[in-house]
Structures are given as C-alpha cells and as structure tokens.
Amino acid sequence: LSPTGAYENAPQPSADKSPIAIICGGGAFPGAVADAVNARGRPVYLFLLRGYADPALAHYPHEWVKLGSLATFVGSSRKRGIKEIVIIGSVVRPRLAQLGFDWKSALLLSRLARMFLGGDNSLLSGVAKIFEENGLSVRAPHEVAPEILMPVGLVTRLEPSTQEREDIEIGRRLLHAIDSFDVGQAVVIAGRRVVAIEGAEGTQGLLERVHAMRESGRLRLREREGVLVKLPKPSQDWRIDMPAIGNDTIRQAKAAGLAGIAVQAIGTLVPDAQKFVETAEAENIFVVALPPLDRTKA
Amino acid sequence: LSPTGAYENAPQPSADKSPIAIICGGGAFPGAVADAVNARGRPVYLFLLRGYADPALAHYPHEWVKLGSLATFVGSSRKRGIKEIVIIGSVVRPRLAQLGFDWKSALLLSRLARMFLGGDNSLLSGVAKIFEENGLSVRAPHEVAPEILMPVGLVTRLEPSTQEREDIEIGRRLLHAIDSFDVGQAVVIAGRRVVAIEGAEGTQGLLERVHAMRESGRLRLREREGVLVKLPKPSQDWRIDMPAIGNDTIRQAKAAGLAGIAVQAIGTLVPDAQKFVETAEAENIFVVALPPLDRTKA
C-alpha cells in the first residue's frame, strides 16, 4: 500500500457517498481526518473511544464506545451501511486526571489499550483482519485524508547547520541499516554520536530518555544540540502504523534539548503541517521533511 | 589490538617485573585484574578512585586519588618506575549514600566521572593519549589479566530454547547491522521482536527500560521471556571500551523478566566467569558465550 499514489489521487472529491467510520483515539489526528473527509463531501461516523477521544468531536455523527468493543464497531457499522473504517489516534496514555482511575485500573486499561491500538503490529493486524472478515475494509488514514501527510518541501525558516545535516544523515543511515527489523522508527543523533535508538518505548519514551540523560549528566551536550530523525520503514503496514508527529513531538524534542526534527515527506502523518511548522519555529526547533524514499534504490 | 592473541599468550608468568598501575573504579573488575596480575608474579600499584573503588583493595600498594587527577597519576607513576597503566571499573554511579553528597554535587561529580572514564570513547581516547604522551602505555585490562575474558564454551546447564536461539540470532544480526555506528553494544529481543536497543544510556539503563515497559503494560511478555544480546563492536578501542558483564547484569536481566544473556566469548569482560555462570544458574537465567567473531567474514 503506497501512500504516494493515494496522495496524488486525493484532491478530487470522493464519488462514494457511503459514510466512513473512524475509530477515534486521543490527540489531534482523529479530528484532522474527520474534517478532511468531511470537507471532501464524504459523510463520517465516529466511534469515540471513551477516555481518549476529544469530546469536541461530538459535533459529528458519533457514538461513545469502550476500547475492545469489536462487536459494537462491527454491528453499528453494518446497521449504517459503512464499508470502510479508519483507526486513528493515540490510546497509549489514558487521561488519568479526567477519568479519576486508580493506578491499578489505569495500568490495566493501558494494557488493553495497547492490545487494541498500540504499537504492536501483529495485534493491530489481527484487529484489522477481524474487521475485514466482517465485511469492513480498513483504510489508511492518509488514504481518506491525504491532508495529514507531511508535504514535500515543507520546512521551517530555521535550517539545520552543516553539522546537523551530518547528524540527520547518520540517523538516516542507521535507520536504513535496521530497516528489515520491526523496530526503530526513530533515533536521536547529536554531534555525530548516536545517542538513543527507539525500541518498544516509542518516540515519546525516546525523547524522555534523552532528557533524563542530559539531566543526570550522562549526556554532555550543548544547549540546543541533537536531532530527532523519524522515518517510516518498508516493513510497516501503512494502514495502521505510519510514523506520526505533532506539536507534542516538538515540545518533547524541545524538552530533550534538541535542535531539530527530520521526518520523511509523504511518509509521515501530521495533524496540521502548517501549524506544526509554526509551532516548531516558535520553539526554535528546525523541521526538515526529507524527500520520499525511492524504494527502488538501496 | 586483538584480545585473542593476548589470551593465548597469557598463561606464562610475566618476565617484566616493573609494577603495573591500575586506576580502579567501582565494581568487581579492578580486584579481579589486580589479583590476576599479582598471581602472575607482577607487582601492582593501585590508584583507588575515591567514592568508587572498593576499600578492600587497600591491601595492595595504593593511594586514594580524586577523579580527574591526571597530574597525580602521571607524577606518582613516574616516581615508581611504572610504565604501564590499566583503567578499569565503573564510575558512572557515585555511591551517594556512602559519600553524603548533595544531589547537585553528585550530578556534577557524575558528569566529571563520565568525562573521565564513562562511555564516551573520544574522551577516553583523549585521556589515554595524555598518559601516553607522558610515557605511560595504556594497556587493555584483559591484556594483563586474560582471566577476565569470557572463555569459549562456558555456558549454563540451562539452555536457550529454539525460540530463544532465534531471538539471539536476531539480536546478533541487528547489532551486526549497526556495527559501523559507535553505539548499540546491546539489544533485548523477545519473541522475535526487537524490544530495546542500547544507546548512550548503557546496559543497565536498557534493562531498566525493559523492566519499566513490562510494569506499565507497554510490553506484554510471558514471565521469563526475552534475551539480552551484548556483543563487542569492531570499532571499539579494546583498551578502554570492551563489553563488560557481571553478577549485576544477571540481576538486572532477571528484574527485566528476561530468560537469558548471550555474549561473545573472548570479546567480553567478566570479573569471575565461573561465579557468573553459577549466579546465572541460581537465578534461572541462561548464559550463552557465542564463538569469537571471525572478522574475515561478513
């Protein structure tokens, strides 16, 4: 499933007027997808995940659902003539304060949440498979809302230095070297040194680690040094696991003392690319969108 | 500098009777090196790093020194006719309770400590260079004490399962893929999945992260699942930066819920290999010492 094709075909309004169901986790992505689909004249129907989805989305036709309610999604979609479903948004960190959960329940919820939507590719594929067995086709968010793809050429006025370009290149090569392993969408490079490589902890965990290592003196870097390089992998299922960044990423990168962020154009989801770049500029963080990978080349 | 040659030549008693200076950080390695050199009939002179070195080492000729006292090391060595110096032991985590430091000083100390001995290869090389400019030759710990090299063929009776052998192989291939980057001596693999890759945080940080991800439910693994794979890199300076493991590693792997540890024979330092394997067996952690890398092969 190549996102590039979808992107090129997307600006036309959709001919299909059947509603698209969107299972909405937290963050800005579900709203961005709903707005984009809606603007193209296609109706949406939202399954808002309790405890994650933004209540402001309730202005769209919706129902609130619990995580793991596969039966609800399938039954309700069938009733409404829905044939396509998109899964989008974060469910990793339950909003504890809002929900008033005790910690034990929260941990359990978090586990359930990750089983359902979190970074575990095989489980996500399993869920997608269950939907498809029930006549629902799982679509990639950017297939129905190409607006959320990081565009080619979008960058901050703030540019990487020669040294930082080298760091980006080291990060790109490192990620390329581990392409065939289902891990490591992101790295942090500083002063030609590989500082941290993402595993199961995710990009936020990666950036928090860099912050902690700076705080403890384990990492001795200048103020505003280092680059987050985050790229898609050929092995990823683009429908459910594409690299995503947003304003939170900028704030986490800032807190980690980094100078900038490099992502891949077209191969990265961002809720609002223009606002993302504006936020980055306000925070003195450069953003570089590398050209889409030519997959015919090594 | 190939450790294999040193290992093969080592069992003969040394002809050189000039003392070897050992700059001693924390942990069991400095004592293991001193004992081994001493047993071979070569005198030792210890520079015990205040706040790190084990006071029990004071039965050898020694002086207590502060970190960063390069002048002391050089002057005192010259006075004693010392021509060779070994740097060994951990200085990353100051013993706070013992020293009664306030946190701010401790952070500063930790930073100094890492500048001096911690994982920053270029700085360590710089220190080695300063010693050499002053007529002191920096020797690898295993050159003077080959007993601390993980021997070929040493393993626990507890063996890895077929699945775990696959995980070890994935880890080996991943580390090999990033060989040319100065990072990532260790990875944790579980159920064919790359769970965590070591960056600047070190092996202890890596294992603590795995533990934390299990606790939070971010990682859903069976009890006793996953393998730590820790291997040397061709780019490493064996004199100052060889992978080291010990009983602490076993305890950290156990706390992280892992099933076993794979290292490279000859290419890994261990204070007491026999005791290491016994501790592993007591903790139900398997240990595999992979054959030394044939560097002529890819």
Coordinates of C-alpha atoms in Angstrom, one line a residue, chain A residues 92 107 110-111 114-115 119-120 123 170 173-174 177-178 181-183 193-202 209 213-220, chain B residues 92 107 110-111 114-115 119-120 123 170 173-174 177-178 181-183 193-202 209 213-220:
Chain A
V92 CA -1.3 4.8 25.0
L107 CA -2.4 0.2 34.1
S110 CA -3.3 1.0 29.3
R111 CA -2.5 -2.7 28.6
R114 CA -2.1 -1.1 23.6
M115 CA -3.5 -4.5 22.7
G119 CA 2.5 -0.2 18.6
D120 CA 2.1 -4.0 18.4
L123 CA -2.2 -7.4 17.2
I170 CA 23.9 9.4 10.2
R173 CA 21.8 5.6 7.5
L174 CA 21.3 4.0 10.9
A177 CA 20.6 -0.3 8.4
I178 CA 17.9 -1.7 10.6
F181 CA 13.9 -5.3 11.7
D182 CA 10.4 -4.4 13.0
V183 CA 11.7 -1.7 15.3
R193 CA 27.0 10.4 18.0
V194 CA 24.1 8.0 18.2
V195 CA 22.5 9.0 21.5
A196 CA 19.3 6.9 21.6
I197 CA 17.5 4.4 19.4
E198 CA 13.8 3.8 19.6
G199 CA 12.5 0.4 20.6
A200 CA 9.2 -0.6 22.1
E201 CA 9.1 2.6 24.2
G202 CA 8.0 4.8 21.4
R209 CA 15.3 9.3 27.9
M213 CA 20.3 11.5 30.3
R214 CA 21.0 15.2 29.9
E215 CA 19.6 15.9 33.4
S216 CA 21.8 13.3 35.1
G217 CA 24.9 14.4 33.2
R218 CA 25.1 11.1 31.4
L219 CA 24.9 13.0 28.2
R220 CA 27.0 16.1 27.9
Chain B
V92 CA 29.0 6.1 36.4
L107 CA 25.3 15.4 39.4
S110 CA 28.8 12.1 37.8
R111 CA 29.5 14.4 34.8
R114 CA 31.8 10.2 32.8
M115 CA 34.2 12.6 31.2
G119 CA 31.2 5.5 27.7
D120 CA 32.5 8.5 25.8
L123 CA 37.3 11.4 25.8
I170 CA 18.0 -11.6 15.5
R173 CA 22.1 -9.6 13.2
L174 CA 20.8 -6.3 14.4
A177 CA 23.8 -4.2 11.0
I178 CA 24.8 -1.2 13.2
F181 CA 27.9 3.2 14.2
D182 CA 29.6 3.9 17.5
V183 CA 26.6 2.8 19.6
R193 CA 10.6 -8.7 18.4
V194 CA 13.3 -6.1 19.0
V195 CA 12.2 -4.6 22.3
A196 CA 15.0 -2.2 23.2
I197 CA 18.3 -1.1 21.6
E198 CA 21.1 0.4 23.8
G199 CA 22.2 3.9 23.2
A200 CA 24.1 6.3 25.5
E201 CA 22.1 5.0 28.5
G202 CA 24.2 1.8 28.9
R209 CA 13.7 0.3 30.5
M213 CA 7.8 -1.2 30.0
R214 CA 6.7 -4.5 31.4
E215 CA 5.5 -2.9 34.6
S216 CA 3.5 -0.3 32.7
G217 CA 2.0 -2.9 30.4
R218 CA 3.6 -1.3 27.4
L219 CA 5.4 -4.6 26.8
R220 CA 3.2 -7.7 27.2

